[in-house]
Short mmCIF file of C-alpha atoms in Angstrom, two decimals:
data_model
loop_
_atom_site.label_atom_id
_atom_site.label_comp_id
_atom_site.label_asym_id
_atom_site.label_seq_id
_atom_site.Cartn_x
_atom_site.Cartn_y
_atom_site.Cartn_z
CA MET F 1 -29.03 -1.09 8.16
CA LYS F 2 -28.50 -3.81 10.76
CA VAL F 3 -28.43 -7.30 9.19
CA LEU F 4 -28.68 -10.46 11.28
CA VAL F 5 -26.77 -13.26 9.52
CA TRP F 6 -25.39 -16.60 10.65
CA HIS F 7 -21.83 -17.67 9.88
CA VAL F 8 -22.60 -20.86 7.92
CA HIS F 9 -20.37 -20.79 4.81
CA GLY F 10 -17.18 -18.90 5.52
CA SER F 11 -16.30 -17.84 1.98
CA TRP F 12 -19.84 -16.63 1.22
CA THR F 13 -20.03 -14.71 4.50
CA ASN F 14 -16.59 -13.20 3.85
CA ALA F 15 -18.06 -11.55 0.74
CA PHE F 16 -21.47 -10.70 2.23
CA VAL F 17 -20.11 -8.72 5.19
CA ARG F 18 -18.13 -6.42 2.85
CA GLY F 19 -21.26 -4.36 2.18
CA GLY F 20 -22.20 -1.04 3.70
CA HIS F 21 -24.23 -2.37 6.64
CA GLU F 22 -23.72 -3.52 10.20
CA TYR F 23 -23.67 -7.32 10.30
CA LEU F 24 -24.81 -9.06 13.48
CA VAL F 25 -23.44 -12.62 13.70
CA PRO F 26 -24.89 -14.89 16.43
CA GLY F 27 -22.33 -16.52 18.68
CA PRO F 28 -22.69 -19.67 20.81
CA PRO F 29 -24.95 -21.35 21.65
CA HIS F 30 -27.07 -20.25 18.65
CA GLY F 31 -24.29 -19.76 16.08
CA LYS F 32 -20.57 -19.98 15.34
CA GLY F 33 -19.81 -16.32 15.85
CA LEU F 34 -16.93 -14.76 13.93
CA LEU F 35 -14.48 -17.64 14.59
CA GLY F 36 -11.64 -15.15 14.67
CA ARG F 37 -12.40 -13.69 11.23
CA ASP F 38 -11.31 -10.12 10.57
CA TRP F 39 -14.62 -8.66 9.46
CA PRO F 40 -14.61 -4.97 10.48
CA SER F 41 -18.33 -4.42 9.73
CA ALA F 42 -19.44 -7.52 11.62
CA ARG F 43 -19.79 -8.13 15.33
CA GLU F 44 -20.66 -11.20 17.33
CA VAL F 45 -23.96 -10.91 19.19
CA ASP F 46 -26.18 -12.70 21.67
CA LEU F 47 -29.56 -13.36 20.06
CA SER F 48 -31.39 -12.16 23.18
CA GLU F 49 -30.01 -8.65 22.55
CA VAL F 50 -30.48 -8.43 18.77
CA ASP F 51 -32.31 -5.50 17.22
CA ALA F 52 -32.00 -5.87 13.43
CA ASP F 53 -33.73 -4.49 10.33
CA VAL F 54 -33.63 -7.80 8.44
CA ALA F 55 -32.37 -11.35 8.93
CA VAL F 56 -30.73 -13.67 6.40
CA VAL F 57 -31.53 -17.26 7.39
CA GLN F 58 -29.65 -20.17 5.82
CA GLU F 59 -31.04 -23.19 7.68
CA VAL F 60 -34.58 -24.08 8.67
CA ASP F 61 -33.65 -24.32 12.35
CA GLN F 62 -32.53 -20.68 12.32
CA LEU F 63 -36.06 -19.45 11.54
CA ALA F 64 -37.24 -20.09 15.10
CA LEU F 65 -34.24 -18.15 16.44
CA VAL F 66 -35.04 -14.88 14.65
CA PRO F 67 -36.50 -12.39 17.16
CA LYS F 68 -40.13 -11.55 16.49
CA GLY F 69 -40.77 -8.61 14.20
CA ILE F 70 -37.59 -8.94 12.13
CA PRO F 71 -38.34 -9.65 8.44
CA VAL F 72 -36.57 -12.67 6.96
CA ILE F 73 -34.86 -13.66 3.72
CA TYR F 74 -34.13 -17.36 3.30
CA LEU F 75 -30.84 -18.13 1.52
CA GLU F 76 -30.34 -21.59 -0.03
CA HIS F 77 -26.72 -22.53 -0.76
CA ASN F 78 -27.21 -26.10 -1.90
CA THR F 79 -28.30 -28.12 -4.91
CA PRO F 80 -31.19 -30.55 -4.22
CA ALA F 81 -30.41 -34.25 -3.93
CA LYS F 82 -32.72 -34.84 -6.90
CA PRO F 83 -34.47 -32.55 -9.43
CA ASN F 84 -38.01 -33.05 -8.07
CA LEU F 85 -37.14 -32.51 -4.41
CA LYS F 86 -39.49 -30.20 -2.53
CA HIS F 87 -37.66 -27.41 -0.79
CA PRO F 88 -38.32 -27.17 2.97
CA MET F 89 -39.45 -23.57 2.43
CA ALA F 90 -41.81 -24.42 -0.45
CA ASP F 91 -45.09 -22.47 -0.37
CA TRP F 92 -43.67 -19.99 2.16
CA PRO F 93 -44.92 -16.38 1.81
CA GLY F 94 -41.41 -14.90 2.02
CA LEU F 95 -38.46 -14.56 -0.36
CA LEU F 96 -36.04 -17.42 -1.06
CA VAL F 97 -32.67 -16.59 -2.62
CA HIS F 98 -30.55 -19.12 -4.55
CA VAL F 99 -26.82 -18.72 -5.22
CA THR F 100 -26.98 -20.24 -8.72
CA HIS F 101 -29.51 -20.39 -11.54
CA PHE F 102 -29.06 -24.19 -11.63
CA ASN F 103 -30.24 -24.48 -8.03
CA ASP F 104 -33.22 -22.23 -8.74
CA LEU F 105 -34.11 -24.45 -11.68
CA MET F 106 -33.80 -27.73 -9.80
CA TRP F 107 -35.44 -27.02 -6.44
CA ASP F 108 -39.24 -27.34 -6.30
CA CYS F 109 -40.14 -24.26 -4.25
CA GLY F 110 -43.86 -24.36 -4.90
CA THR F 111 -45.44 -20.89 -4.67
CA THR F 112 -42.50 -19.34 -2.77
CA ARG F 113 -41.04 -16.36 -4.60
CA THR F 114 -37.45 -17.05 -5.60
CA THR F 115 -34.59 -15.06 -7.05
CA VAL F 116 -30.87 -15.55 -7.70
CA VAL F 117 -27.92 -13.54 -6.42
CA GLU F 118 -24.87 -15.16 -7.92
CA HIS F 119 -21.71 -15.58 -5.90
CA GLY F 120 -19.32 -12.73 -5.32
CA VAL F 121 -15.69 -13.10 -4.34
CA VAL F 122 -13.26 -10.82 -2.55
CA ASP F 123 -10.57 -10.56 -5.23
CA PRO F 124 -7.36 -12.21 -3.96
CA GLY F 125 -5.42 -10.72 -6.87
CA HIS F 126 -3.71 -12.25 -9.89
CA LEU F 127 -1.39 -14.57 -7.94
CA TYR F 128 -0.97 -17.28 -10.58
CA THR F 129 2.55 -18.50 -11.30
CA GLY F 130 1.79 -22.04 -12.50
CA GLU F 131 5.38 -22.96 -11.71
CA LEU F 132 4.48 -26.51 -10.64
CA PRO F 133 3.34 -28.85 -13.44
CA ARG F 134 0.56 -30.23 -11.25
CA SER F 135 -3.22 -29.89 -10.94
CA ALA F 136 -4.85 -28.33 -7.88
CA VAL F 137 -8.16 -29.51 -6.43
CA VAL F 138 -9.92 -27.86 -3.46
CA VAL F 139 -12.60 -29.94 -1.75
CA ASN F 140 -13.60 -30.72 1.82
CA ASP F 141 -14.05 -34.31 3.04
CA PRO F 142 -13.38 -36.05 -0.31
CA VAL F 143 -13.23 -39.54 1.21
CA ARG F 144 -16.63 -39.26 2.88
CA ARG F 145 -18.29 -37.49 -0.07
CA GLY F 146 -16.84 -39.83 -2.68
CA ARG F 147 -18.37 -39.81 -6.18
CA VAL F 148 -20.39 -36.67 -5.51
CA VAL F 149 -17.18 -34.60 -5.55
CA GLY F 150 -15.37 -36.84 -8.04
CA THR F 151 -12.95 -38.52 -5.63
CA ASP F 152 -13.05 -41.67 -7.76
CA LEU F 153 -11.70 -39.67 -10.73
CA LEU F 154 -8.60 -38.31 -9.00
CA ALA F 155 -6.33 -41.27 -9.76
CA ARG F 156 -7.37 -41.15 -13.40
CA PHE F 157 -6.43 -37.46 -13.71
CA ALA F 158 -3.26 -38.04 -11.69
CA ALA F 159 -2.13 -40.57 -14.30
CA VAL F 160 -1.92 -37.60 -16.69
CA ALA F 161 -0.32 -35.13 -14.27
CA PRO F 162 0.22 -35.31 -10.49
CA LEU F 163 -2.34 -33.45 -8.43
CA ASP F 164 -2.64 -31.87 -5.00
CA VAL F 165 -5.92 -31.89 -3.09
CA PHE F 166 -6.46 -29.09 -0.57
CA GLY F 167 -9.20 -28.91 2.06
CA MET F 168 -10.47 -30.43 5.28
CA GLY F 169 -10.10 -34.19 5.55
CA THR F 170 -7.60 -34.52 2.67
CA GLU F 171 -4.47 -35.42 4.66
CA GLY F 172 -4.91 -39.16 4.25
CA LEU F 173 -6.07 -39.01 0.64
CA GLY F 174 -4.14 -40.92 -2.03
CA THR F 175 -0.46 -41.68 -2.17
CA ALA F 176 2.54 -40.12 -3.82
CA GLU F 177 2.90 -43.27 -5.93
CA LEU F 178 -0.55 -42.68 -7.44
CA GLY F 179 0.27 -39.04 -8.05
CA VAL F 180 -2.37 -37.81 -5.58
CA ARG F 181 -1.30 -35.83 -2.52
CA GLY F 182 -3.66 -34.65 0.20
CA ARG F 183 -2.41 -31.24 1.34
CA GLY F 184 -4.81 -30.53 4.21
CA ASP F 185 -6.62 -27.38 5.23
CA HIS F 186 -5.02 -23.92 5.10
CA PRO F 187 -5.95 -20.32 5.95
CA LEU F 188 -7.44 -18.66 2.89
CA ASP F 189 -4.45 -16.45 2.05
CA VAL F 190 -2.04 -19.40 2.28
CA LEU F 191 -4.40 -21.58 0.25
CA HIS F 192 -4.59 -19.01 -2.54
CA ARG F 193 -0.81 -18.72 -2.80
CA GLU F 194 -0.31 -22.49 -2.81
CA VAL F 195 -3.07 -23.26 -5.31
CA ALA F 196 -1.79 -20.51 -7.64
CA ARG F 197 1.59 -22.26 -7.88
CA ARG F 198 -0.06 -25.23 -9.63
CA ARG F 199 -0.42 -25.20 -13.42
CA LEU F 200 -4.21 -25.60 -13.47
CA TYR F 201 -7.31 -25.90 -11.34
CA LEU F 202 -9.20 -29.21 -11.65
CA HIS F 203 -12.89 -29.37 -10.74
CA PRO F 204 -14.00 -33.04 -10.85
CA VAL F 205 -17.26 -32.44 -8.98
CA ARG F 206 -20.38 -34.22 -10.25
CA TRP F 207 -23.17 -32.77 -8.12
CA THR F 208 -22.88 -29.81 -5.82
CA SER F 209 -23.62 -26.12 -5.77
CA LEU F 210 -20.99 -23.99 -7.49
CA GLY F 211 -17.91 -24.15 -5.28
CA LEU F 212 -16.45 -20.78 -4.36
CA SER F 213 -13.00 -22.36 -4.57
CA LEU F 214 -13.52 -22.68 -8.33
CA VAL F 215 -14.49 -19.01 -8.64
CA GLU F 216 -11.53 -18.02 -6.45
CA ALA F 217 -9.15 -20.05 -8.63
CA MET F 218 -10.38 -18.15 -11.68
CA HIS F 219 -9.80 -14.88 -9.83
CA LEU F 220 -6.24 -16.06 -9.15
CA GLY F 221 -5.71 -16.33 -12.90
CA MET F 222 -5.76 -20.13 -13.14
CA PRO F 223 -6.95 -22.11 -16.16
CA VAL F 224 -9.76 -24.52 -15.31
CA VAL F 225 -10.52 -28.12 -16.31
CA ALA F 226 -13.98 -29.08 -15.06
CA LEU F 227 -16.83 -31.55 -15.38
CA ALA F 228 -19.76 -29.94 -17.18
CA CYS F 229 -22.12 -30.46 -14.24
CA THR F 230 -24.52 -28.21 -12.34
CA GLU F 231 -23.58 -24.50 -12.69
CA VAL F 232 -20.11 -25.04 -14.19
CA VAL F 233 -21.29 -24.60 -17.78
CA ARG F 234 -22.32 -21.04 -16.90
CA ALA F 235 -19.33 -20.28 -14.67
CA VAL F 236 -16.43 -21.41 -16.88
CA PRO F 237 -16.28 -20.15 -20.50
CA PRO F 238 -14.45 -22.23 -23.16
CA GLU F 239 -11.60 -19.73 -23.39
CA ALA F 240 -10.82 -20.25 -19.68
CA GLY F 241 -9.93 -23.93 -20.05
CA ALA F 242 -11.97 -27.05 -20.76
CA VAL F 243 -15.47 -28.10 -19.66
CA SER F 244 -16.93 -31.47 -20.65
CA THR F 245 -18.70 -34.60 -19.44
CA ASP F 246 -16.17 -36.64 -21.44
CA VAL F 247 -13.42 -37.44 -18.93
CA ALA F 248 -11.02 -38.49 -21.68
CA GLU F 249 -11.42 -35.06 -23.25
CA LEU F 250 -10.62 -33.44 -19.91
CA GLU F 251 -7.57 -35.66 -19.49
CA ARG F 252 -6.26 -34.38 -22.81
CA ALA F 253 -6.89 -30.82 -21.67
CA VAL F 254 -4.87 -31.41 -18.48
CA ALA F 255 -2.00 -32.87 -20.50
CA GLU F 256 -2.04 -29.90 -22.89
CA LEU F 257 -2.01 -27.29 -20.14
CA VAL F 258 0.72 -29.02 -18.18
CA SER F 259 2.93 -29.25 -21.26
CA ASP F 260 2.28 -25.67 -22.44
CA PRO F 261 2.77 -23.03 -19.70
CA ALA F 262 2.14 -20.16 -22.13
CA LEU F 263 -1.25 -21.61 -23.08
CA ALA F 264 -2.06 -22.12 -19.40
CA ARG F 265 -1.22 -18.48 -18.62
CA GLU F 266 -3.38 -17.20 -21.48
CA LYS F 267 -6.38 -19.32 -20.48
CA GLY F 268 -5.87 -18.28 -16.86
CA LYS F 269 -5.91 -14.64 -17.91
CA GLN F 270 -9.24 -15.21 -19.67
CA ALA F 271 -10.57 -17.03 -16.61
CA ARG F 272 -9.71 -14.09 -14.36
CA GLU F 273 -11.30 -11.52 -16.68
CA PHE F 274 -14.50 -13.56 -16.86
CA ALA F 275 -14.65 -14.15 -13.10
CA LEU F 276 -14.14 -10.48 -12.30
CA ALA F 277 -16.99 -9.57 -14.64
CA ARG F 278 -19.50 -12.21 -13.48
CA TYR F 279 -18.51 -12.93 -9.90
CA GLY F 280 -17.05 -9.60 -8.80
CA LEU F 281 -17.84 -8.32 -5.33
CA ASP F 282 -19.58 -5.11 -6.45
CA ALA F 283 -22.35 -6.84 -8.43
CA PHE F 284 -22.88 -9.33 -5.58
CA LEU F 285 -23.26 -6.59 -2.97
CA ARG F 286 -25.54 -4.51 -5.21
CA GLY F 287 -27.83 -7.50 -5.64
CA TRP F 288 -28.03 -8.05 -1.91
CA ASP F 289 -28.50 -4.35 -1.14
CA ARG F 290 -31.57 -4.35 -3.38
CA LEU F 291 -33.13 -7.36 -1.63
CA LEU F 292 -32.28 -6.20 1.89
CA ALA F 293 -33.87 -2.83 1.24
CA GLU F 294 -36.99 -4.42 -0.27
CA VAL F 295 -37.57 -6.92 2.52
CA SER F 296 -36.72 -4.55 5.39
CA ARG F 297 -39.41 -2.14 4.16
#
């Protein structure tokens, strides 16, 4: 099957193009193209030459770019800004796919048929060493996004144990004196190795769709300390770390994991086992194969 799909979210696309299809990725001026990614089953295309069996659209503007006659699935990555927000594809006769059950619950999609295909991750392997008694955070643009991603909480957690923040726009974040270091953006393989050297993964995000960096950290074998917001309560079981809306409780969990490497390793092992079972690549691809076959017919 030939699948037309835009390169919007790199980590999601990295998993999606691992299926058994041919993936057609629009290049400029109508898309990002492959951006140098090594995706053997994907090729960059000009939209004027596309002949596909089905299209996966992730932004409203992309709908007008799909060549006539190609059936469409709309994929929504994000959480609504508020629980009663009407989705732009509400009352559409097609199929809308959410990446989390929380998003499906919160978006008002009207009469549009919706379903959920939970995230899948290409397993980076059990790389955890936890050799550094520090917390790792992965988030893009924390200064601009502020409270939404918990930037205001970083200094509070850093008072318990120093932390490193990885991602775009983190270079100028915090100071060594406050225990917060912005580590910048890295290629995915480098990021995985660096994050896995930290004792635990900290997820201070208040309101966003489930970050794939959290799921990847669990695959790495890292224990997790996270705010109990959006999909986290489904994604992180108690045996994998600590999940709460009580920040003081999470601070105590950070302190415990930093002071007890054996406990951190055990909780990280549980995190990895859970992530492989719920967010493994095979289940993700099976879910998408089912939908692609249904809609292409």
